[in-house]
XYZ file of C-alpha atoms in Angstrom:
641
model
C 36.052 54.150 101.971
C 32.700 52.580 103.389
C 32.921 49.650 101.257
C 36.268 48.841 102.530
C 35.369 49.472 106.301
C 32.945 46.586 105.884
C 35.436 44.178 104.724
C 37.124 41.863 107.541
C 40.100 43.031 109.240
C 41.615 39.528 108.329
C 41.947 40.574 104.649
C 45.035 43.002 105.834
C 47.520 40.340 105.826
C 45.480 37.763 103.861
C 45.343 39.676 100.888
C 49.178 39.442 100.115
C 49.082 36.084 101.192
C 46.640 35.029 98.782
C 48.661 36.990 95.977
C 51.753 35.097 97.042
C 49.982 31.572 96.799
C 48.649 32.488 93.232
C 51.907 33.997 92.114
C 53.768 30.927 93.240
C 51.379 29.168 91.232
C 52.281 30.974 88.139
C 55.957 30.609 89.017
C 55.834 26.738 89.011
C 53.707 26.793 85.812
C 56.616 27.928 84.068
C 54.089 29.936 81.902
C 55.887 33.502 80.637
C 52.790 35.159 79.483
C 51.234 34.422 83.040
C 53.984 35.661 84.809
C 53.139 39.117 83.531
C 50.126 39.037 85.742
C 52.117 38.561 89.156
C 52.912 42.093 89.515
C 49.059 43.328 89.182
C 47.926 40.397 91.647
C 50.617 41.567 94.144
C 50.159 45.439 93.674
C 46.353 44.797 93.766
C 46.320 42.707 97.191
C 48.812 45.448 98.801
C 46.209 48.290 97.402
C 43.403 46.472 99.163
C 45.315 46.065 102.408
C 46.170 49.781 102.346
C 42.317 50.954 101.870
C 41.228 48.379 104.451
C 43.690 50.354 106.940
C 42.809 53.798 105.609
C 38.873 52.838 106.459
C 39.997 52.558 109.977
C 42.204 55.420 110.577
C 42.729 55.342 114.258
C 41.083 58.142 116.652
C 42.078 58.784 120.030
C 41.859 55.460 121.957
C 40.067 53.744 118.804
C 41.154 49.895 118.289
C 39.807 47.916 115.675
C 40.342 44.267 116.439
C 39.155 40.659 115.202
C 40.448 37.529 117.163
C 40.126 33.833 116.554
C 40.811 31.314 119.331
C 43.356 28.895 117.610
C 44.510 26.502 120.433
C 43.907 26.105 124.180
C 46.916 24.393 126.175
C 46.317 22.758 129.479
C 43.423 24.844 131.570
C 44.200 28.386 130.800
C 46.932 29.098 128.339
C 45.295 30.212 125.275
C 46.719 30.967 121.742
C 45.194 33.349 119.421
C 45.124 34.443 115.788
C 44.080 38.274 115.622
C 44.213 41.443 114.028
C 44.733 44.346 116.312
C 44.851 47.526 114.632
C 45.700 50.477 117.254
C 47.659 53.661 116.300
C 50.685 52.258 116.308
C 49.812 49.161 114.227
C 47.995 51.518 111.880
C 51.113 53.717 111.436
C 53.295 50.448 110.414
C 50.607 49.206 108.052
C 50.610 52.315 106.352
C 54.394 52.426 106.046
C 54.527 48.966 104.982
C 52.000 49.284 102.189
C 53.173 52.444 100.804
C 56.627 51.459 100.210
C 55.764 47.799 99.414
C 53.542 49.253 96.719
C 55.941 51.729 95.311
C 58.821 49.076 95.344
C 56.492 46.847 93.283
C 55.784 49.526 90.686
C 59.443 50.209 90.560
C 60.218 46.447 90.245
C 58.284 46.047 87.009
C 60.892 47.970 85.049
C 64.136 47.130 87.253
C 63.286 43.450 87.130
C 62.000 43.285 83.481
C 63.355 40.202 81.682
C 64.660 38.569 84.655
C 64.013 34.748 84.988
C 62.152 33.844 87.845
C 59.706 36.954 87.272
C 56.632 35.453 89.142
C 58.635 34.122 91.878
C 60.034 37.387 92.982
C 56.478 38.632 93.222
C 55.408 35.736 95.278
C 58.328 36.578 97.771
C 57.470 40.247 97.651
C 53.968 39.328 98.340
C 54.777 37.139 101.032
C 57.107 39.529 102.688
C 54.293 42.048 102.814
C 51.880 39.607 104.373
C 54.468 38.393 106.989
C 55.383 42.065 108.037
C 51.532 43.034 108.075
C 50.796 39.970 110.328
C 53.753 40.870 112.602
C 52.261 44.573 113.377
C 48.922 43.465 113.537
C 49.673 40.701 116.157
C 48.280 41.430 120.005
C 50.175 38.242 121.291
C 53.788 36.933 121.441
C 52.976 33.627 119.861
C 51.738 35.365 116.539
C 54.596 38.000 116.587
C 57.056 34.999 117.062
C 55.737 33.145 114.100
C 55.452 36.240 111.797
C 59.187 37.078 113.086
C 60.177 33.966 111.573
C 58.108 34.204 108.301
C 59.643 37.603 107.709
C 63.328 35.805 108.236
C 62.297 33.224 105.788
C 61.164 35.923 102.947
C 64.393 37.804 103.409
C 66.414 34.639 102.845
C 64.426 33.861 99.751
C 64.709 37.694 98.399
C 68.226 38.064 99.062
C 69.116 34.836 97.547
C 66.950 35.561 94.620
C 69.759 35.151 92.361
C 70.518 31.775 93.375
C 73.006 30.669 90.714
C 75.280 33.449 91.799
C 77.491 32.416 94.675
C 77.877 35.615 96.680
C 73.769 36.010 96.904
C 73.571 32.280 98.070
C 76.111 32.962 100.733
C 74.600 36.038 101.493
C 71.155 34.787 102.028
C 72.654 31.849 104.228
C 74.574 34.333 106.304
C 71.449 36.739 106.875
C 69.417 33.421 107.977
C 72.074 32.398 110.200
C 73.274 35.401 112.050
C 69.626 36.384 112.599
C 68.988 33.083 114.056
C 71.721 33.917 116.938
C 69.211 36.681 118.190
C 66.104 34.653 117.495
C 67.088 31.855 120.035
C 67.367 34.511 122.546
C 64.109 35.864 121.591
C 62.293 32.445 121.978
C 63.587 31.971 125.305
C 62.641 35.440 126.274
C 59.151 34.594 125.021
C 58.985 31.380 126.942
C 59.920 33.221 130.243
C 57.362 36.054 129.652
C 54.733 33.613 129.040
C 55.582 31.344 132.146
C 55.426 34.632 134.191
C 52.169 35.956 132.658
C 50.411 32.925 131.965
C 49.739 34.314 128.232
C 50.765 35.253 125.180
C 48.766 38.412 125.232
C 50.895 41.980 125.239
C 48.627 43.395 127.728
C 48.765 40.319 130.207
C 52.566 40.169 129.699
C 52.891 44.102 130.509
C 50.488 43.411 133.562
C 52.745 40.809 134.869
C 55.672 42.820 134.331
C 53.913 45.562 136.261
C 53.108 43.111 139.112
C 56.581 41.854 139.287
C 58.438 45.449 139.582
C 55.563 46.540 142.267
C 56.502 43.079 144.327
C 52.815 41.735 143.722
C 54.154 38.719 142.111
C 56.989 36.802 143.238
C 56.801 33.276 142.257
C 58.637 33.089 139.344
C 60.131 29.959 137.368
C 63.920 29.758 137.490
C 64.427 33.159 138.116
C 63.738 36.064 141.363
C 61.842 38.997 140.149
C 64.800 41.862 139.979
C 66.680 38.994 137.917
C 63.576 38.310 135.862
C 63.153 41.999 134.987
C 66.576 42.072 133.530
C 66.988 38.661 132.013
C 63.566 38.011 130.126
C 63.667 41.674 128.354
C 67.076 41.422 127.419
C 66.722 37.864 125.837
C 63.620 39.612 124.041
C 66.154 42.443 122.853
C 68.305 39.721 121.387
C 65.870 39.181 118.629
C 65.909 42.887 118.114
C 69.755 42.891 117.784
C 69.512 40.218 115.293
C 66.653 41.442 112.991
C 67.447 45.195 113.163
C 71.264 44.502 112.329
C 72.641 46.016 115.677
C 76.120 45.180 117.346
C 77.469 42.829 117.166
C 75.297 41.043 115.004
C 74.930 43.767 112.388
C 77.212 41.955 109.850
C 74.357 40.331 107.846
C 72.718 43.387 106.705
C 75.624 44.937 104.138
C 75.952 41.236 102.682
C 72.082 41.572 101.911
C 72.989 43.729 99.142
C 73.481 41.105 96.902
C 69.641 40.781 96.153
C 67.966 42.966 93.860
C 67.973 46.573 94.870
C 64.259 46.928 95.017
C 64.303 44.296 97.780
C 67.116 46.174 99.620
C 64.701 49.036 99.473
C 61.933 47.096 101.264
C 64.166 45.343 103.654
C 66.068 48.475 104.940
C 62.846 50.714 104.642
C 59.921 48.867 105.925
C 59.867 45.292 106.714
C 62.700 43.174 108.291
C 65.090 45.643 109.951
C 62.005 47.758 111.035
C 60.437 44.348 112.884
C 63.292 44.774 115.983
C 62.339 48.641 116.482
C 58.763 47.765 116.237
C 58.784 44.922 118.731
C 60.733 47.127 121.204
C 58.385 49.919 120.825
C 55.444 47.675 121.382
C 56.755 46.053 124.385
C 58.388 49.305 125.805
C 56.534 49.154 129.147
C 58.358 45.470 129.563
C 61.572 46.886 128.876
C 61.159 50.288 130.517
C 60.531 48.232 133.628
C 64.407 47.801 134.464
C 66.768 50.966 134.021
C 69.812 48.571 133.437
C 67.789 47.063 130.257
C 67.226 50.605 129.040
C 70.652 51.761 129.432
C 72.045 48.556 127.574
C 69.403 49.562 124.666
C 70.928 53.079 124.576
C 74.640 51.828 124.554
C 73.858 49.204 121.999
C 72.070 51.697 119.768
C 75.059 54.419 120.453
C 77.696 51.650 119.757
C 75.818 50.574 116.542
C 75.382 53.954 115.273
C 79.076 55.045 115.545
C 80.565 52.032 114.163
C 78.287 51.734 111.357
C 78.699 55.810 110.491
C 82.733 55.328 110.505
C 82.353 52.452 108.131
C 79.819 54.276 105.923
C 82.840 57.102 105.554
C 85.047 54.821 103.612
C 82.849 52.756 101.217
C 83.003 52.876 97.472
C 79.887 50.488 96.883
C 76.633 52.914 96.653
C 74.585 50.304 98.078
C 77.051 49.471 100.926
C 77.127 53.205 101.902
C 73.328 53.174 102.225
C 73.523 49.730 103.892
C 75.743 50.957 106.565
C 73.654 54.013 106.831
C 70.902 52.040 107.718
C 72.561 50.172 110.325
C 73.628 53.540 112.026
C 70.154 55.064 111.708
C 68.763 52.034 113.318
C 71.310 52.653 116.092
C 69.595 56.080 116.344
C 66.121 54.712 116.655
C 67.412 52.533 119.554
C 68.657 55.396 121.428
C 65.345 56.978 121.245
C 63.575 54.030 122.592
C 66.328 53.635 125.245
C 65.485 57.069 126.652
C 62.112 56.162 126.929
C 60.377 58.030 124.162
C 58.512 55.572 121.872
C 57.344 58.384 119.986
C 60.644 59.681 119.088
C 62.016 56.246 117.865
C 59.023 55.306 115.700
C 58.868 58.856 114.543
C 62.384 58.158 112.946
C 61.502 54.874 111.626
C 58.592 56.359 109.789
C 60.472 59.428 108.315
C 63.571 56.836 107.852
C 61.433 54.711 105.924
C 60.719 57.092 103.180
C 64.188 58.812 102.501
C 65.986 55.278 102.821
C 63.604 53.685 100.588
C 64.163 56.904 98.223
C 68.052 56.368 98.356
C 67.901 52.749 97.639
C 65.381 53.034 94.784
C 67.748 55.958 93.233
C 70.598 53.753 93.738
C 68.949 50.869 91.841
C 68.043 53.648 88.684
C 71.722 54.096 88.638
C 72.774 50.369 88.752
C 70.086 49.707 86.396
C 71.634 52.606 84.073
C 75.358 51.142 84.323
C 74.211 47.538 84.054
C 76.724 46.701 81.472
C 79.475 48.061 83.786
C 81.615 44.880 85.384
C 81.140 47.250 88.462
C 78.124 49.173 88.565
C 77.977 49.849 92.090
C 81.230 51.576 92.279
C 81.013 55.231 92.829
C 84.694 55.718 91.574
C 83.486 54.810 88.114
C 80.380 57.293 88.170
C 80.450 60.748 88.068
C 78.548 63.256 85.895
C 75.161 61.424 86.044
C 73.292 64.573 87.081
C 73.379 65.694 83.334
C 72.089 62.162 82.144
C 69.695 61.337 85.048
C 68.157 64.471 86.025
C 64.977 63.236 88.021
C 67.256 60.489 89.868
C 69.870 63.102 90.762
C 67.498 65.631 92.014
C 65.179 62.896 94.240
C 68.479 61.314 95.666
C 69.663 64.750 96.659
C 66.386 65.185 98.393
C 66.881 61.949 100.114
C 70.610 62.785 101.012
C 69.560 66.297 102.593
C 66.798 64.360 104.864
C 69.320 61.699 105.699
C 71.859 64.552 106.795
C 69.067 66.030 108.878
C 68.876 69.255 107.083
C 66.748 71.858 108.887
C 63.089 71.678 107.618
C 63.246 68.013 106.089
C 61.729 65.019 107.598
C 64.940 63.469 108.772
C 65.577 66.806 110.786
C 62.326 66.674 112.555
C 62.412 63.174 113.858
C 66.325 63.280 114.787
C 65.351 66.307 116.726
C 62.745 64.270 118.628
C 65.440 61.753 119.570
C 67.871 64.178 120.837
C 65.293 66.220 122.655
C 64.181 63.049 124.486
C 68.000 62.074 125.368
C 68.220 65.477 126.665
C 65.278 65.314 128.858
C 66.387 62.259 130.406
C 69.019 63.384 132.128
C 70.592 60.024 132.757
C 74.671 59.978 132.265
C 73.852 56.862 129.800
C 71.184 59.261 127.925
C 73.916 62.051 127.638
C 76.403 59.577 126.362
C 73.769 58.639 123.519
C 72.808 62.233 123.013
C 76.664 62.878 122.346
C 76.981 59.976 120.091
C 74.060 60.963 118.219
C 75.338 64.233 117.237
C 78.791 63.193 116.232
C 77.059 60.419 114.211
C 74.536 63.322 112.732
C 78.034 65.038 111.375
C 79.375 62.014 109.965
C 76.052 60.886 108.241
C 75.725 64.311 106.583
C 79.346 64.125 105.187
C 79.036 60.394 103.973
C 75.652 60.982 102.071
C 76.677 64.279 100.678
C 80.246 62.385 99.514
C 78.104 59.559 98.022
C 75.990 62.051 95.915
C 78.742 64.226 94.606
C 80.967 60.925 93.741
C 77.868 59.646 91.817
C 76.258 62.655 90.190
C 78.585 65.602 90.472
C 81.679 66.388 88.183
C 82.681 64.534 84.631
C 81.770 60.862 83.875
C 84.490 58.612 84.988
C 83.473 55.688 82.779
C 82.259 54.780 79.366
C 79.113 53.317 81.251
C 78.638 56.549 83.056
C 78.914 58.669 79.788
C 76.191 56.657 78.349
C 73.656 56.546 81.149
C 70.257 57.718 80.691
C 67.224 57.993 82.874
C 64.878 55.271 83.417
C 61.171 54.535 82.808
C 58.403 56.341 84.537
C 57.666 53.154 86.518
C 60.980 53.844 88.175
C 61.059 57.848 88.392
C 57.520 58.294 89.744
C 58.009 56.253 92.859
C 61.163 58.585 93.206
C 59.276 61.438 93.085
C 56.485 60.535 95.574
C 58.955 59.423 98.054
C 61.152 62.775 97.848
C 57.756 64.653 98.540
C 57.409 62.593 101.606
C 60.902 63.119 102.411
C 60.485 66.723 102.751
C 57.310 67.233 104.157
C 56.197 64.123 106.116
C 58.195 64.997 109.156
C 56.849 68.350 109.507
C 53.220 67.128 108.778
C 53.612 64.638 111.470
C 55.328 67.027 114.065
C 52.670 69.669 113.747
C 49.142 69.742 115.000
C 49.893 66.655 117.415
C 49.865 64.359 114.546
C 52.712 62.287 116.073
C 51.382 61.171 119.266
C 47.591 60.947 117.675
C 49.313 58.490 114.764
C 51.672 56.696 117.201
C 49.223 56.339 120.311
C 51.847 57.950 122.830
C 54.550 56.007 124.534
C 56.033 55.657 128.136
C 57.233 59.287 127.602
C 56.312 61.181 124.324
C 58.653 63.039 122.221
C 59.340 66.361 123.422
C 57.011 69.111 121.439
C 60.060 71.626 121.338
C 63.725 71.165 121.687
C 65.972 73.678 123.379
C 67.479 76.359 120.902
C 70.744 75.616 121.626
C 70.554 71.719 120.915
C 68.574 72.765 117.744
C 71.246 74.865 116.652
C 74.023 72.254 117.465
C 72.280 69.440 115.307
C 71.776 71.880 112.442
C 75.525 73.041 112.525
C 76.377 69.129 112.694
C 74.274 68.648 109.461
C 75.428 71.706 107.553
C 79.062 71.269 108.732
C 79.138 67.724 107.514
C 77.516 68.824 104.062
C 80.065 71.549 103.873
C 83.126 69.823 104.540
C 82.087 66.880 101.835
C 81.366 69.808 99.430
C 84.628 71.398 100.038
C 86.441 67.894 99.234
C 84.461 66.240 96.771
C 82.991 69.189 94.966
C 86.102 69.477 92.924
C 85.818 68.548 89.217
C 88.437 65.965 89.499
C 90.317 63.958 92.160
C 93.327 62.011 91.378
C 92.671 59.862 94.633
C 89.873 59.450 97.293
C 91.198 62.027 100.311
C 89.114 59.876 102.573
C 91.880 57.367 102.391
C 94.086 59.528 104.285
C 91.662 60.019 107.377
C 93.052 58.511 111.083
C 91.521 55.073 111.350
C 90.893 54.518 107.770
C 92.457 50.929 107.815
C 90.275 50.170 110.773
C 87.101 51.499 108.872
C 87.575 49.799 105.890
C 88.497 46.393 107.391
C 84.756 47.038 109.140
C 86.425 47.328 112.499
C 87.444 43.546 112.197
C 84.178 42.721 113.450
C 83.479 40.416 110.338
C 86.985 38.653 110.794
C 86.046 37.826 114.319
C 82.918 36.208 113.377
C 84.320 34.385 110.340
C 87.806 33.501 111.379
C 87.612 33.902 115.210
C 83.849 32.616 116.291
C 82.784 30.537 113.403
C 86.478 28.643 113.069
C 86.032 28.139 116.789
C 82.374 26.931 116.148
C 83.622 24.410 113.693
C 86.777 23.382 115.851
C 84.057 22.365 118.552
C 81.881 20.759 115.971
C 85.056 18.589 114.832
C 85.831 17.694 118.717
C 82.185 16.647 119.132
C 82.155 14.681 116.282
C 85.516 12.773 116.920
C 84.413 12.307 120.563
C 81.063 10.677 119.240
C 82.754 8.438 116.659
C 85.647 7.361 118.844
C 84.648 7.554 122.381
C 80.820 7.139 122.515
C 80.939 4.482 119.589
C 83.928 2.892 121.197
C 82.193 2.406 124.687
C 79.016 0.920 122.991
C 81.042 -1.082 120.482
C 82.773 -2.649 123.873
C 79.613 -3.305 125.534
C 78.400 -4.615 122.523
C 81.140 -7.345 122.202
C 81.328 -8.275 125.837
C 77.456 -9.101 125.364
C 78.261 -11.068 122.303
C 81.257 -12.830 124.096
C 78.989 -13.741 126.836
C 76.130 -14.729 124.859
C 78.511 -17.077 122.898
C 79.810 -18.674 125.966
C 76.220 -19.186 127.215
C 75.003 -20.805 124.250
C 77.494 -23.680 124.417
C 75.730 -24.590 127.589
C 72.283 -25.183 125.845
C 73.263 -28.885 125.178
C 69.503 -30.281 125.856
C 70.628 -32.584 128.713
C 67.615 -32.580 131.258
C 70.399 -33.820 134.082
C 72.549 -30.568 133.531
C 69.543 -28.197 133.702
C 68.309 -29.575 136.801
C 71.780 -29.330 138.249
C 72.157 -25.768 137.490
C 68.605 -24.778 138.935
C 69.487 -26.773 141.943
C 72.662 -25.044 142.562
C 70.676 -22.110 141.937
C 68.291 -22.635 144.813
C 71.291 -23.515 147.046
C 73.201 -20.330 146.487
C 69.676 -18.320 147.064
C 68.889 -20.006 150.000
C 72.322 -19.455 151.597
C 72.365 -15.893 150.591
C 69.065 -15.395 152.310
C 70.156 -16.939 155.438
C 73.189 -14.898 155.753
C 71.072 -11.564 154.996
C 68.866 -12.707 157.999
C 71.885 -13.319 160.335
C 73.448 -9.853 159.231
C 70.357 -8.101 159.833
C 69.703 -9.957 163.177
C 73.146 -8.621 164.576
């Protein structure tokens, strides 16, 4: 590691950027032989970044940093480009590099033979570069630029199969919906910088401390108390968009139109993690107002509950996992909202492992059933455990970790969130705790249902009957992620490693949860698994029993939230746009035309007076002088009175 510790920290995000540029050149060349080098370039770059990070494993209070002053605005506002590797950033770098590496290896088989192979890897490398630049930032400017780059990369990857209309529509939907949140985020950045006079996180946090203590009262536009609510909420808008929280969660399920490895990367380590990381990084700013923290808890609770109910009734294997991701992100925001950065980030790390595992196992199933007209439909699967042993077992481990089975990674991180909510004691935190327990039972049910419909029983289609396991490049990443899904949570929880790796927070996650809450959480997980097994463990089902539950129509129609946006808000925006266009063409253009016509008429009349006769011109000048003299005399008389 000594050799890598000597390398500049700038290579952390720069190595994937170089790989992306080289892959883009290969893609533009159209050389199919050269395209085979794209995975190697991307993989080597990501591994180099990981090794540099490993050479700087953070100790207590250790921060590795390199900064370059890029621009100075006015007399004191400086913009820097930096690499700030503290405990929190290091943890995210490790997650991003690990998941990205495994996704790249997996993709060599999954994407084999696809047109645009080098373009795919160029986008993957740029995605990794953007996320690394985001987590390594020490200022709002670099964070915002990287934030937008992550959005661009997700647009390119979700719409990778751009000739497919649904993929193109999904990429545009993801890009446009997240823009709503990003507008608020941008305004929040401007407010924070105007108050702090700096983009630096430390200066922004210091300014917020001064405002909350009454030392800083001269603020642009807003009073101190209002500033402490409005500015953080505007920043939180960005997290709502990027991390798919209610009501901007609608883009994430549609993003399943992209290649499945992309889904694993987006859902586990990159785009959706960006919002959680931003709130964790700036948690002191949000924690300055209890109103803001309560809104974060309520948003996370609503999102977790709504997404879990929708996941209950899905028949598309990727959609189940997509809504599961939305729900688990809500969990993370509950942890952050009750003031525990450790708990929220702990769940982000463990969730990254088992959710990447679940998406890649879904990819293995889809890859095996690719000849089917509907390879994602769980109703046409079944019996795959006999055909795809590794995928079946590793997916089962991922399901149990997601369900929070005692001892697995998901159990420890969910326990941290529940314990933090219990210790908070506030009514809103208790609401979040109740929702989290309910969602835990629902999560265990729908994840077990997904596994049973996919792998258990007998084959329900010709393609499922003839499915087979993928190559080692697909199964080895599954086994690595399965091992992490089992042991990572306990390893982080024991020996104080959690606070050491995450650097602590406003309030650390509790080391021990009360016995009764542990028992309730475990019963929720085991109860959900048991109910799902009792229903779907039968060899054959004439119809899906989930269709008979109360609220099924509401859930299958996505709580009509998508309809509201597409038929209500979008239609209203289009109608308003048409009105503006009509007003511009009719009223504004009409007024301009009237003024232009009047000027033209006057000009035509005056043009006729230009006869060239000196006598006429002299008469006009004299008349003008007489009128001016009379006017001046009159004004003097009026003034004299």
